[in-house]
CSV table of C-alpha atoms in Angstrom, one decimal:
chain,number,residue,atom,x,y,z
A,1,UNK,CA,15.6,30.3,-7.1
A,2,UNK,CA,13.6,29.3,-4.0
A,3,UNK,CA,14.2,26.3,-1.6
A,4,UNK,CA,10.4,25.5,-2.4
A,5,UNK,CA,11.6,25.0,-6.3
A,6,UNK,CA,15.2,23.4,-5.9
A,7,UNK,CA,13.1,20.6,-3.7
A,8,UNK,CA,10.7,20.3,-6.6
A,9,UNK,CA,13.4,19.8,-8.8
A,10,UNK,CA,15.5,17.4,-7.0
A,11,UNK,CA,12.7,15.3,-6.4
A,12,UNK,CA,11.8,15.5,-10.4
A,13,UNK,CA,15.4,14.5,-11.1
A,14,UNK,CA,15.9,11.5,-8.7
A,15,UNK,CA,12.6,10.0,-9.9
A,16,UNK,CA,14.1,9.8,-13.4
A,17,UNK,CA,17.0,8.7,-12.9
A,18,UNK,CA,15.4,5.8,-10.1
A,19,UNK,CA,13.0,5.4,-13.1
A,20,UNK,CA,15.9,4.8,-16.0
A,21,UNK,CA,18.9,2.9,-14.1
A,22,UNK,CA,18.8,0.1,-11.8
A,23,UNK,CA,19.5,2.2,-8.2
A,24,UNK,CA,17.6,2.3,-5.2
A,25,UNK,CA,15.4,5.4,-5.7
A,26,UNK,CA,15.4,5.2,-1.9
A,27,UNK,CA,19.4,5.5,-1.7
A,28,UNK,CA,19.1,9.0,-4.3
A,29,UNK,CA,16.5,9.8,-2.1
A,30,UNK,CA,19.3,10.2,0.9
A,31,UNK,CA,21.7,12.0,-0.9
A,32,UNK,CA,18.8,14.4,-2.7
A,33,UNK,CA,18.1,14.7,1.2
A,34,UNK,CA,21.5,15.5,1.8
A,35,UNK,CA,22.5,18.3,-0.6
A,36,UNK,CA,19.4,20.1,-0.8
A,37,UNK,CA,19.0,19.8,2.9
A,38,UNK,CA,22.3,21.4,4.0
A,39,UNK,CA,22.7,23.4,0.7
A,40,UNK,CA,19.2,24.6,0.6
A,41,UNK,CA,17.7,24.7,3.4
A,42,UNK,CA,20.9,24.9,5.7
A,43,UNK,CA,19.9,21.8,7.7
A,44,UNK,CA,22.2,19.9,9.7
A,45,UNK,CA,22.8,16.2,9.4
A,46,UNK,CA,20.9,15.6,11.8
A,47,UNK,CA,17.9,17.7,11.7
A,48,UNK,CA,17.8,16.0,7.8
A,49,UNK,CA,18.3,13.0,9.4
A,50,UNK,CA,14.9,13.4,11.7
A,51,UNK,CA,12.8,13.3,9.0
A,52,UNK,CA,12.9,9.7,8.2
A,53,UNK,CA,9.9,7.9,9.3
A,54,UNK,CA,10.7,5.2,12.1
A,55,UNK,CA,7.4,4.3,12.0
A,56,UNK,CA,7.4,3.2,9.0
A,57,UNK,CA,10.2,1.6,9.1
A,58,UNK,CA,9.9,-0.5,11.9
A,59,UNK,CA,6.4,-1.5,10.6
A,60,UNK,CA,7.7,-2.9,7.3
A,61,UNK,CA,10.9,-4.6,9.5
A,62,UNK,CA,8.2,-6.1,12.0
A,63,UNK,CA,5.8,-7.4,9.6
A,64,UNK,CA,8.1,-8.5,7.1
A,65,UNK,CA,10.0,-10.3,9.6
A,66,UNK,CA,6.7,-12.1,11.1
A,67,UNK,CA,5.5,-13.3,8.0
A,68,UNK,CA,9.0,-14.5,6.9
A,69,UNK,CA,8.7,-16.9,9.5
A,70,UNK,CA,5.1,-17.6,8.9
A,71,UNK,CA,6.5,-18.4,4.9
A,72,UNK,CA,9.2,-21.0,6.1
A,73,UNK,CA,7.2,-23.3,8.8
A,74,UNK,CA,4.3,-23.0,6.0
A,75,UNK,CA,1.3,-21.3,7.9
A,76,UNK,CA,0.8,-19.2,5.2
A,77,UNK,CA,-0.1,-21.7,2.9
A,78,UNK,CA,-2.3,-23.7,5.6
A,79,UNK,CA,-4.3,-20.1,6.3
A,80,UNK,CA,-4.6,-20.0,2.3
A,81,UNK,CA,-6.3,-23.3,2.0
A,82,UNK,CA,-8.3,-22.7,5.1
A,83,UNK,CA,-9.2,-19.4,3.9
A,84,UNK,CA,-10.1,-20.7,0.0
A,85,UNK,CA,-13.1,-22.9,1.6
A,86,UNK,CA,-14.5,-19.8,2.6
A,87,UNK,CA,-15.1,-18.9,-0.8
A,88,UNK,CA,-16.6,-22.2,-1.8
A,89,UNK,CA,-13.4,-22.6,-4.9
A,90,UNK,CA,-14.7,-19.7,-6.8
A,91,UNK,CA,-11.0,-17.9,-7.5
A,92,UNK,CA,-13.2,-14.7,-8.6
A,93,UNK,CA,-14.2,-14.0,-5.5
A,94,UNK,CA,-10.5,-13.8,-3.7
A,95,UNK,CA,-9.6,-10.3,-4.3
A,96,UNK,CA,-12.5,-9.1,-3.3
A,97,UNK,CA,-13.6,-10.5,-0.2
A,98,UNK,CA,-9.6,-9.3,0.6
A,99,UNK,CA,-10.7,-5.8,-0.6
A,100,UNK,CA,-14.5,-6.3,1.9
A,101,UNK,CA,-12.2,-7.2,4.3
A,102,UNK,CA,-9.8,-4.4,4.4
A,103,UNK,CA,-12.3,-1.9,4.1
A,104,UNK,CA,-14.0,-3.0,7.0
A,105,UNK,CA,-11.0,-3.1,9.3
A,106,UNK,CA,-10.3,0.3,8.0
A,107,UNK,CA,-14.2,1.8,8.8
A,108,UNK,CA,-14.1,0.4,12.3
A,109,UNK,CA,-11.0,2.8,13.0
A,110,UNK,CA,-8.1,0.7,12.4
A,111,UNK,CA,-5.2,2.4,10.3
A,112,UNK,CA,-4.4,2.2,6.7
A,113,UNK,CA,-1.3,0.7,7.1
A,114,UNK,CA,-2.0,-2.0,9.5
A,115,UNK,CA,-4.9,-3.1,8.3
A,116,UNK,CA,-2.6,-3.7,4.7
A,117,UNK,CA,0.1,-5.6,6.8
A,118,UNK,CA,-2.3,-7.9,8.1
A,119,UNK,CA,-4.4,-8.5,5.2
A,120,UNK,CA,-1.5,-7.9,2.2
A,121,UNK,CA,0.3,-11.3,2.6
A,122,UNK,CA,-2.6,-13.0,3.2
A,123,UNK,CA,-3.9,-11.7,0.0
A,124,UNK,CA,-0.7,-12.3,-2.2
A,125,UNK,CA,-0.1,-16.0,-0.5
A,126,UNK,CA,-3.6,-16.5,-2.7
A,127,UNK,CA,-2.1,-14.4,-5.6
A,128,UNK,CA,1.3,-16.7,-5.7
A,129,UNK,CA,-0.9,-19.8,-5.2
A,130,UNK,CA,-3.6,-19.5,-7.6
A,131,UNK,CA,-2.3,-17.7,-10.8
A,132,UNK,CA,-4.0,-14.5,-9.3
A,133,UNK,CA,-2.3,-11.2,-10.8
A,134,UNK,CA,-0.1,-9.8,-8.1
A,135,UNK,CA,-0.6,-6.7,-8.6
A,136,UNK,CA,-4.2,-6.6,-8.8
A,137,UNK,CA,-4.3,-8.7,-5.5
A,138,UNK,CA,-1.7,-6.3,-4.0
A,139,UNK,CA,-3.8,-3.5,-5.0
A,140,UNK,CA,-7.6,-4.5,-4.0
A,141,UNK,CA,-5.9,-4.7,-0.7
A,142,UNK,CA,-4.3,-1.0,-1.1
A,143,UNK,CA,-8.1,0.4,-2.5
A,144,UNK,CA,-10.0,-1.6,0.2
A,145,UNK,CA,-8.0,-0.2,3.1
A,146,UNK,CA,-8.9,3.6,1.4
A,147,UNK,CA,-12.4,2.9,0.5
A,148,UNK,CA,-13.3,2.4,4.3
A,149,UNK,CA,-10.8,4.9,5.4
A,150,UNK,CA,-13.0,7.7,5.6
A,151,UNK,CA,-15.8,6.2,7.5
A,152,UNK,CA,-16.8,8.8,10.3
A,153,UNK,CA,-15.2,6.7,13.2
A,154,UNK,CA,-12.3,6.0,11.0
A,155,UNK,CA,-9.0,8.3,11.7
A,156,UNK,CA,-8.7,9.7,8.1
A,157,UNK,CA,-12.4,10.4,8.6
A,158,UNK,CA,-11.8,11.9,12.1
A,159,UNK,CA,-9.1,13.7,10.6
A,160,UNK,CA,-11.2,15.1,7.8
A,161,UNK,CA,-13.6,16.1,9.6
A,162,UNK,CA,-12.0,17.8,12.2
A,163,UNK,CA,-10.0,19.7,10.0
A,164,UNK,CA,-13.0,20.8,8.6
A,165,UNK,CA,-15.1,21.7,11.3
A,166,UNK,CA,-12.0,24.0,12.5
A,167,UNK,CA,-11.3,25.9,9.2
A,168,UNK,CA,-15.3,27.1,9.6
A,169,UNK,CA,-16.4,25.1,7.0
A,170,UNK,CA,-18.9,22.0,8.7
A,171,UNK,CA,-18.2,18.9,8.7
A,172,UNK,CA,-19.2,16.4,5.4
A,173,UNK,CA,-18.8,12.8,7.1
A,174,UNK,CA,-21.2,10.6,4.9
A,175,UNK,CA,-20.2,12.7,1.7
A,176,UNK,CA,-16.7,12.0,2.4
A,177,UNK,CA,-16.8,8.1,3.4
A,178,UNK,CA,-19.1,7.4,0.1
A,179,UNK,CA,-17.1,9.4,-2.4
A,180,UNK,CA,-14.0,7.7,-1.2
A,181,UNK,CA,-15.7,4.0,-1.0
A,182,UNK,CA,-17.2,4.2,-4.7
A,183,UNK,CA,-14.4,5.8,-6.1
A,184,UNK,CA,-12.0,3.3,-4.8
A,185,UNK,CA,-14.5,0.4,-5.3
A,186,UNK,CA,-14.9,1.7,-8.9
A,187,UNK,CA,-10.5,1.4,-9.1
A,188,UNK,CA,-10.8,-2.1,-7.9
A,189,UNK,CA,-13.3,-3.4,-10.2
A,190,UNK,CA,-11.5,-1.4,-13.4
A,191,UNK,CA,-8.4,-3.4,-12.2
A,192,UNK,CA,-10.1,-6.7,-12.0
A,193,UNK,CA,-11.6,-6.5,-15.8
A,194,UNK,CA,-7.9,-5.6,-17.0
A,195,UNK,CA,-5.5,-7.9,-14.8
A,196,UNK,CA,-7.3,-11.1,-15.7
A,197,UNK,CA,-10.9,-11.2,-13.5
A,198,UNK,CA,-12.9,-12.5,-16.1
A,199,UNK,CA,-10.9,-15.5,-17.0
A,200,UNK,CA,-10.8,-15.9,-13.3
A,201,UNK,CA,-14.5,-16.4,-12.9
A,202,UNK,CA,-14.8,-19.7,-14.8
A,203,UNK,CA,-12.2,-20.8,-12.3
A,204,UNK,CA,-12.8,-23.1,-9.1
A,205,UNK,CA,-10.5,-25.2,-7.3
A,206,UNK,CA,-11.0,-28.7,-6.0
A,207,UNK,CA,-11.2,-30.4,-2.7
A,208,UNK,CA,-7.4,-30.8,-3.1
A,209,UNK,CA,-7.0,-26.6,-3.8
A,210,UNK,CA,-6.3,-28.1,-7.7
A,211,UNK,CA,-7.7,-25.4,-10.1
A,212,UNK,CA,-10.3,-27.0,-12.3
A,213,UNK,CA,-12.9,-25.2,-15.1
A,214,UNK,CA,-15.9,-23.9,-13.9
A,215,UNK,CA,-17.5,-26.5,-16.5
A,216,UNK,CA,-15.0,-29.4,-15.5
A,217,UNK,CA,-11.8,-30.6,-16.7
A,218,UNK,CA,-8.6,-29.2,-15.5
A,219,UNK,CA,-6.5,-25.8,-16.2
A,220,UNK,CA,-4.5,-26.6,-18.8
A,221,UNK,CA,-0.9,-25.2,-18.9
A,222,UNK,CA,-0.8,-21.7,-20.4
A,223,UNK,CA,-3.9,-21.2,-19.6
A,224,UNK,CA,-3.5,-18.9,-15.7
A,225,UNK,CA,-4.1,-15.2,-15.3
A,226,UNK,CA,-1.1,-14.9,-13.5
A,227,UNK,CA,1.7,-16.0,-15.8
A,228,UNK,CA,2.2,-19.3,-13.9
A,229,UNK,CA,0.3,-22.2,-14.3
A,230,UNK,CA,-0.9,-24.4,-11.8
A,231,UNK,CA,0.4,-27.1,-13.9
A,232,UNK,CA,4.0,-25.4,-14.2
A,233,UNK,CA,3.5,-25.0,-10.7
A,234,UNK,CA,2.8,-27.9,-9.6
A,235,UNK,CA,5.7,-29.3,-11.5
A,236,UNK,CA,7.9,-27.2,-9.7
A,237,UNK,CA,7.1,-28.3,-6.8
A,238,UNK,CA,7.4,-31.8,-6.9
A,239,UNK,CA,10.8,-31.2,-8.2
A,240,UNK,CA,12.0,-28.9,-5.7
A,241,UNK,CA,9.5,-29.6,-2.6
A,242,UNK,CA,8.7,-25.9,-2.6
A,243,UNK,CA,5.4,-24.6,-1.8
A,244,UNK,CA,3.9,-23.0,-4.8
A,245,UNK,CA,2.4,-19.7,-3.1
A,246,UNK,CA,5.6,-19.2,-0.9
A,247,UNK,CA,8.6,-21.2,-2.0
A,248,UNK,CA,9.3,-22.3,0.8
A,249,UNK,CA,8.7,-26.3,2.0
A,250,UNK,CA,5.1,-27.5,2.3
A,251,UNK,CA,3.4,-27.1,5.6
A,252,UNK,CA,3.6,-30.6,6.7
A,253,UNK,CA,7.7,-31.1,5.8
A,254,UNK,CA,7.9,-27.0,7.1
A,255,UNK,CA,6.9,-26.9,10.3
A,256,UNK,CA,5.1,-28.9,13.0
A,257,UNK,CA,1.7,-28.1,14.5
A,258,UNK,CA,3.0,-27.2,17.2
A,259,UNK,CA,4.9,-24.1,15.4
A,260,UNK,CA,1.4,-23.6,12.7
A,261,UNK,CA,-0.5,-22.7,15.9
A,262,UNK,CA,2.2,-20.7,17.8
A,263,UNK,CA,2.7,-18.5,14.6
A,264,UNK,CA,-1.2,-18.4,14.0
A,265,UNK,CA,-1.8,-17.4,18.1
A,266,UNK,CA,1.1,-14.6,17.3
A,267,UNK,CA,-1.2,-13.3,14.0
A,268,UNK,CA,-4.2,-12.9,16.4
A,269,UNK,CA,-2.2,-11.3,18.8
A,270,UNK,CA,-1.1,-8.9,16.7
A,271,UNK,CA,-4.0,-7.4,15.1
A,272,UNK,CA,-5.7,-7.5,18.5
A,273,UNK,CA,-3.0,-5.4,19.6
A,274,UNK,CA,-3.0,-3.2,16.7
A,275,UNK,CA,-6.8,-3.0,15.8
A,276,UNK,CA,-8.3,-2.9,19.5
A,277,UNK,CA,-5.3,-1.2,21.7
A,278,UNK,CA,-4.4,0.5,18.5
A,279,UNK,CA,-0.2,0.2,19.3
A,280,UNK,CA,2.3,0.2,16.9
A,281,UNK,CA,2.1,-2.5,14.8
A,282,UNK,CA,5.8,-2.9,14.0
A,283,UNK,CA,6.2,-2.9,17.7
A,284,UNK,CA,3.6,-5.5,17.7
A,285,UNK,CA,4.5,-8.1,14.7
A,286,UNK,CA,8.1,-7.6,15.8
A,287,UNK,CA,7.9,-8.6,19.3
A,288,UNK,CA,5.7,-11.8,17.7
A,289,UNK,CA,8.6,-12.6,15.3
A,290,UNK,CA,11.5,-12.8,18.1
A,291,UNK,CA,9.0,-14.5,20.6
A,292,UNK,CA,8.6,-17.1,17.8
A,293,UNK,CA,12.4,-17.1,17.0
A,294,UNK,CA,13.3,-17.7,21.3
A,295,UNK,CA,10.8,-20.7,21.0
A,296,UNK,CA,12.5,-22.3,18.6
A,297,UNK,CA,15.8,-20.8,17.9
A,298,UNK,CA,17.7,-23.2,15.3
A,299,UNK,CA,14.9,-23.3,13.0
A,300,UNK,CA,14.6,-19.5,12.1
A,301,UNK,CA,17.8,-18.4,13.1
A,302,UNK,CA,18.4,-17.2,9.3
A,303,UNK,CA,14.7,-15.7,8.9
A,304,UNK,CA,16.1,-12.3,9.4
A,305,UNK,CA,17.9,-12.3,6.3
A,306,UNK,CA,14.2,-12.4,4.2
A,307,UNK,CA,13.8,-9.3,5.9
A,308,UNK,CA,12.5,-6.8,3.2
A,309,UNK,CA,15.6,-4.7,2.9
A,310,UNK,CA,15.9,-3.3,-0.5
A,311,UNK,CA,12.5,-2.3,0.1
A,312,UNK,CA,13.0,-0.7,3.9
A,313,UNK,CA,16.0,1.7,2.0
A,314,UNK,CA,13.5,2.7,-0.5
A,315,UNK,CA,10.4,3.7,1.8
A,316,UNK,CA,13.2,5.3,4.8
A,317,UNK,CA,15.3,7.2,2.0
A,318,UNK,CA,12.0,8.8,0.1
A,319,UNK,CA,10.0,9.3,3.5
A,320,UNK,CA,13.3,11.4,4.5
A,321,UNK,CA,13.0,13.6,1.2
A,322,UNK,CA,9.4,14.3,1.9
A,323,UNK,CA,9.9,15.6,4.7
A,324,UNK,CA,12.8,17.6,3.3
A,325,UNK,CA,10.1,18.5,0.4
A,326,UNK,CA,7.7,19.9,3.2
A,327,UNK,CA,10.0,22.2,5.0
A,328,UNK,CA,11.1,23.6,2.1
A,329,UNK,CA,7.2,24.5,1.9
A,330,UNK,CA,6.8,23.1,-1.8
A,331,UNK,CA,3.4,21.9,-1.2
A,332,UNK,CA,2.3,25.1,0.2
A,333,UNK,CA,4.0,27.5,-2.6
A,334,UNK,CA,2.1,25.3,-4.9
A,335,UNK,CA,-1.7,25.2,-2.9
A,336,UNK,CA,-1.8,29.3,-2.6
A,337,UNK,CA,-0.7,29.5,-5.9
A,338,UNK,CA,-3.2,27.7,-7.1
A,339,UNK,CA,-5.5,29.2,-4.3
A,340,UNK,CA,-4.8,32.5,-6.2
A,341,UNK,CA,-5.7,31.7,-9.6
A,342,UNK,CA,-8.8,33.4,-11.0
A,343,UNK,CA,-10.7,30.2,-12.1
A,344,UNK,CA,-12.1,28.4,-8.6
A,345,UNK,CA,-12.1,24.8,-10.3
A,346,UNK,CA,-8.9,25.1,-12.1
A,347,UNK,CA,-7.3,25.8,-8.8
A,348,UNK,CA,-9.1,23.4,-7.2
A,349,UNK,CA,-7.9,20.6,-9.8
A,350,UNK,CA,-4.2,21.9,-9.1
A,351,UNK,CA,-4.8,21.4,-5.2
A,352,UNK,CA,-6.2,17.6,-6.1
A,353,UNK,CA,-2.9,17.1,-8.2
A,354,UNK,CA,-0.8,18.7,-5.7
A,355,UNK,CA,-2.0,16.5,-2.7
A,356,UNK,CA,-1.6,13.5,-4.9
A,357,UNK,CA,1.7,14.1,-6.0
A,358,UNK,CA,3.0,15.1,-2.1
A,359,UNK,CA,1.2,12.2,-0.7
A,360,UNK,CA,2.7,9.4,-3.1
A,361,UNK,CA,6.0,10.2,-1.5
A,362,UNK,CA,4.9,11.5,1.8
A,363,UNK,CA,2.2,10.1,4.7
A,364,UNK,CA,-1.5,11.4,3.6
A,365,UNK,CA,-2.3,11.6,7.6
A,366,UNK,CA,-0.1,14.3,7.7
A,367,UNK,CA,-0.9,16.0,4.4
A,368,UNK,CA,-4.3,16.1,5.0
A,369,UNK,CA,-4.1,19.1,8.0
A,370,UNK,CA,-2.0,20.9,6.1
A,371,UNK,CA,-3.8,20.7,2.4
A,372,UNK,CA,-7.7,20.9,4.0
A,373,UNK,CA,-7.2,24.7,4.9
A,374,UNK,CA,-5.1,25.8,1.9
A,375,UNK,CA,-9.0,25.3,0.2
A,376,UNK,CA,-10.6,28.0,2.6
A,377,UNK,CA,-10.4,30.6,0.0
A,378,UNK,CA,-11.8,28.5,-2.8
A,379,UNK,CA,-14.7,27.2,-1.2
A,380,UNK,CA,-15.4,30.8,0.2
A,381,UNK,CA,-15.2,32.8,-3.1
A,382,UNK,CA,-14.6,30.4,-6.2
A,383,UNK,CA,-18.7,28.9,-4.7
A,384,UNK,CA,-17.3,25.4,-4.7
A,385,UNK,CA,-19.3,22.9,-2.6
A,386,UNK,CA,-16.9,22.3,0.8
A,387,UNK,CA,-18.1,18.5,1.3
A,388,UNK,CA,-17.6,17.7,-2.2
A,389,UNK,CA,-14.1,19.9,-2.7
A,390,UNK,CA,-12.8,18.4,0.6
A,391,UNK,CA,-13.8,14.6,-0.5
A,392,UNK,CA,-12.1,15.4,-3.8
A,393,UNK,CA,-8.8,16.7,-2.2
A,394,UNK,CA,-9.2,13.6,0.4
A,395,UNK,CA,-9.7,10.8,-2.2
A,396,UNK,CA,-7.0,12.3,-4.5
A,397,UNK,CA,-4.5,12.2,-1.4
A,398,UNK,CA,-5.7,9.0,-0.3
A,399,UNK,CA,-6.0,6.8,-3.8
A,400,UNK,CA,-2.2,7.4,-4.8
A,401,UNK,CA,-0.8,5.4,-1.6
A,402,UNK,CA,-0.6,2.4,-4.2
A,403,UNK,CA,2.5,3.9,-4.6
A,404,UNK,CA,5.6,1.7,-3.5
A,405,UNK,CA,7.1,4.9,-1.7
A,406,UNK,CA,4.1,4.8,0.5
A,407,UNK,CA,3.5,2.8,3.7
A,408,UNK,CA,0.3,0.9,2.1
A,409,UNK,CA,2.4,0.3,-1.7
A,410,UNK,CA,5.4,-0.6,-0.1
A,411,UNK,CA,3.6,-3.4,1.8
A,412,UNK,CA,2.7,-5.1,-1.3
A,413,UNK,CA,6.4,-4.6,-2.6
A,414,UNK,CA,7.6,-6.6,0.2
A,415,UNK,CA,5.3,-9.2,0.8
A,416,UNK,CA,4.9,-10.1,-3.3
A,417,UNK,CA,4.8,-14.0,-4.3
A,418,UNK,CA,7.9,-15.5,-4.5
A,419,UNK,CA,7.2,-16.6,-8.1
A,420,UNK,CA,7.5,-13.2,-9.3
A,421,UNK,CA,10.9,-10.7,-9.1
A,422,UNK,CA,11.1,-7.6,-6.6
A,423,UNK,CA,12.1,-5.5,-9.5
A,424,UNK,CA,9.5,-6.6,-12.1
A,425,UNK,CA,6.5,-6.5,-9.2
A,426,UNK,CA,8.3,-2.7,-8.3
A,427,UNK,CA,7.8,-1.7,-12.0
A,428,UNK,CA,4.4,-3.0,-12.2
A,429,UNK,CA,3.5,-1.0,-8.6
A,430,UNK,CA,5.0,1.9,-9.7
A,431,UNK,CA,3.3,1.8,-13.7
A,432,UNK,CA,0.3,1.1,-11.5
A,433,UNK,CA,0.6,4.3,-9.3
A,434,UNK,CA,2.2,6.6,-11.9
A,435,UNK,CA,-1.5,6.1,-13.7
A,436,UNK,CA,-3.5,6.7,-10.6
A,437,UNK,CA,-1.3,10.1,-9.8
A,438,UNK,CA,-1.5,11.3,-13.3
A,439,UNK,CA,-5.1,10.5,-13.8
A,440,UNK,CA,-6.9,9.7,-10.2
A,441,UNK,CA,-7.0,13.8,-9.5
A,442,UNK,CA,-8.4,14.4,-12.7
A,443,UNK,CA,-11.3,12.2,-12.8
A,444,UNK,CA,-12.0,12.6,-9.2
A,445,UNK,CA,-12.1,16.9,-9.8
A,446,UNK,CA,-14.3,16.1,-12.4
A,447,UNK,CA,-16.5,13.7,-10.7
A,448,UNK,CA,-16.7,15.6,-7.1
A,449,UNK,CA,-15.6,19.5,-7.7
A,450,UNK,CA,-17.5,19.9,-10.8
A,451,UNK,CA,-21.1,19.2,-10.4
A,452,UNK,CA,-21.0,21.3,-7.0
A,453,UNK,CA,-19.7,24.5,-8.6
């Protein structure tokens, strides 16, 4: 048996048993690393241990870090209320002007993943706060950063294009940014009819941020999309003094002005840093954090204990298999089989499922290089469109980074409301994404690769 298929078969086997027990998939991620590394592949320790993504890493330390801080001196909750008059109290409107939002920051070049770490907690502060499902919130964020992540200045779009343009084909810039934007806007509104979105539009909140009826009267209890009431809520605070998006102290027992504005001047520094000088923005929210923490040392000198942790071992562990997966050339032993089959569509619905299935584990910048050229031959003799084939294999390796193994998925996972468990959000991200990996390449074949053959 083949390196490519002992990697194919790990990585089946550590997903169900992550699945069925309680373990940190990222933790039998290491040791699948481990064993089929050395055994397999004959790595050594520390050419396995070079795979792991520090980027990734380090952005989900940073930004997990900065917005711990921003959870205990309570400027979250004061950019939540600020940010709800912008919708005039209509609670419908939330996730999507977070999903507008994050697509634009994605179209004007920014990346995936930073444009989700600035946006996400912003987005689930609202969730916590306002019975909003999590994981719909968490998710518009996820679908909006990928529906303007193939614009033409964008670097999946750049990247797409390029690769393209290379392998002889042309370049397909506005065929690629639209199927990507209506296929992930289409995602977004399916999840708002199922997680709760009508009941949310007879919502609005008051002057005071109270959730009222659309028609008057107040939300009685039982009555929330998001499993907690703003009555039991509210309740809960005044018992405990806890904020009810955060659970943390209410902004004005949390923190003083003083610290709301240094923490919102260290926000803006960040995504300027990030979206126009476009550094690292671990680096970037990291650097924030400790500034914050040297300006007023006794009050967040246990912030770095809310640190995502359980989640940074699952994202570091899995990103180390995938590369693992990848130099055991899985992905390609798959693509030219496929490549070779006699039917052009069916292989080109294998090479959707394949770069979905790699890219929920793995980083979809780097897949896309290597999956692009693998459809030379189909496009060449099967007469498949190459714009349309491409923006299927793009969208199918884009749309699965709702996964919590991703950079975008695991995000969400670490920035979730406080009023709802890590492992019961996990469950509900990974459900979420095991759907969109099983079906997303399907529909998207059939909706792209099919009318251009």
């Amino acid at each position: 048996m083949g390196p490519e298929w002992i990697a194919i078969i790990a990585l089946v086997a550590l997903f169900v048993v992550g699945t069925l027990l309680p373990i940190n998939m990222g933790a039998l991620a290491y040791v699948a690393a481990w064993l089929v590394g050395m055994y397999s592949l004959n790595l050594d320790e520390k050419e396995i241990l070079a795979g792991i993504s520090a980027d990734l890493v380090l952005t989900l330390i940073g930004v997990t870090y900065l917005f711990a801080i921003a959870r205990q001196n309570g400027t979250v909750d004061l950019i939540v209320r600020t940010a709800v008059a912008s919708v005039g109290g209509r609670v419908a409107l939330i996730p999507w002007v977070m999903f507008a939002v994050t697509a634009v920051i994605t179209a004007i070049g920014a990346a995936s993943p930073a444009a989700c770490a600035i946006i996400g907690p912003i987005a689930l502060g609202f969730a916590g706060r306002y019975g909003i499902s999590p994981l719909m919130m968490g998710m518009f964020v996820v679908h909006g950063a990928q529906a303007g992540g193939f614009s033409p200045i964008s670097i999946y779009g750049t990247i797409t294009n390029s690769v393209m343009e290379d392998a002889g084909m042309g370049a397909s810039h506005m065929t690629i940014f639209l199927s990507s934007l209506l296929v992930n806007t289409v995602m977004a509104a399916i999840l708002f009819i199922v997680l709760g979105g009508r009941k949310l539009m007879k919502l609005r909140m008051d002057g005071e941020g109270e959730l009222v009826m659309a028609g008057g009267g107040t939300v009685a209890a039982g009555s929330g999309t998001g499993g907690t009431t703003r009555r039991d809520r509210t309740d809960a605070q005044s018992a405990t003094g806890a904020s009810p998006s955060t659970g943390t102290p209410n902004p004005g027992d949390a923190g003083t002005t003083l610290e709301h504005t240094l923490t919102l001047l260290a926000f803006v520094a960040v995504a300027v840093v990030a979206l126009v000088f476009d550094k690292n923005i671990g680096f970037a929210a990291i650097t924030a954090a400790v500034v914050l923490s040297i300006l007023t040392p006794k009050a967040y000198k246990d912030t770095v204990k809310q640190i995502a942790w359980p989640t940074v071992l699952l994202v570091a562990g899995v990103s180390t298999y995938a590369t693992i997966l990848t130099t055991a050339g899985s992905p390609e032993f798959v693509g030219k089989w496929a490549a070779g089959l006699g039917a052009a569509a069916i292989g080109a619905l294998i090479l959707c499922y394949v770069g979905g299935i790699v890219s929920a584990f793995a980083s979809s910048t780097a897949l896309l290089p290597v999956i692009i050229p693998i459809a030379i031959p189909l496009v060449a003799e099967g007469g498949l469109s190459a714009g349309l084939f491409v923006a299927a294999l793009a969208v199918s390796s884009t749309i699965v980074d709702v996964s919590p193994f991703s950079t975008n998925g695991a995000l969400m996972l670490a920035n979730r409301p406080d009023n709802i468990g890590e492992t019961t959000y996990y469950k509900q991200i990974l459900g979420y994404a095991a759907i969109v990996t099983l079906v997303g390449p399907l529909l998207v074949w059939a909706a792209l690769v099919l009318p251009g053959w």
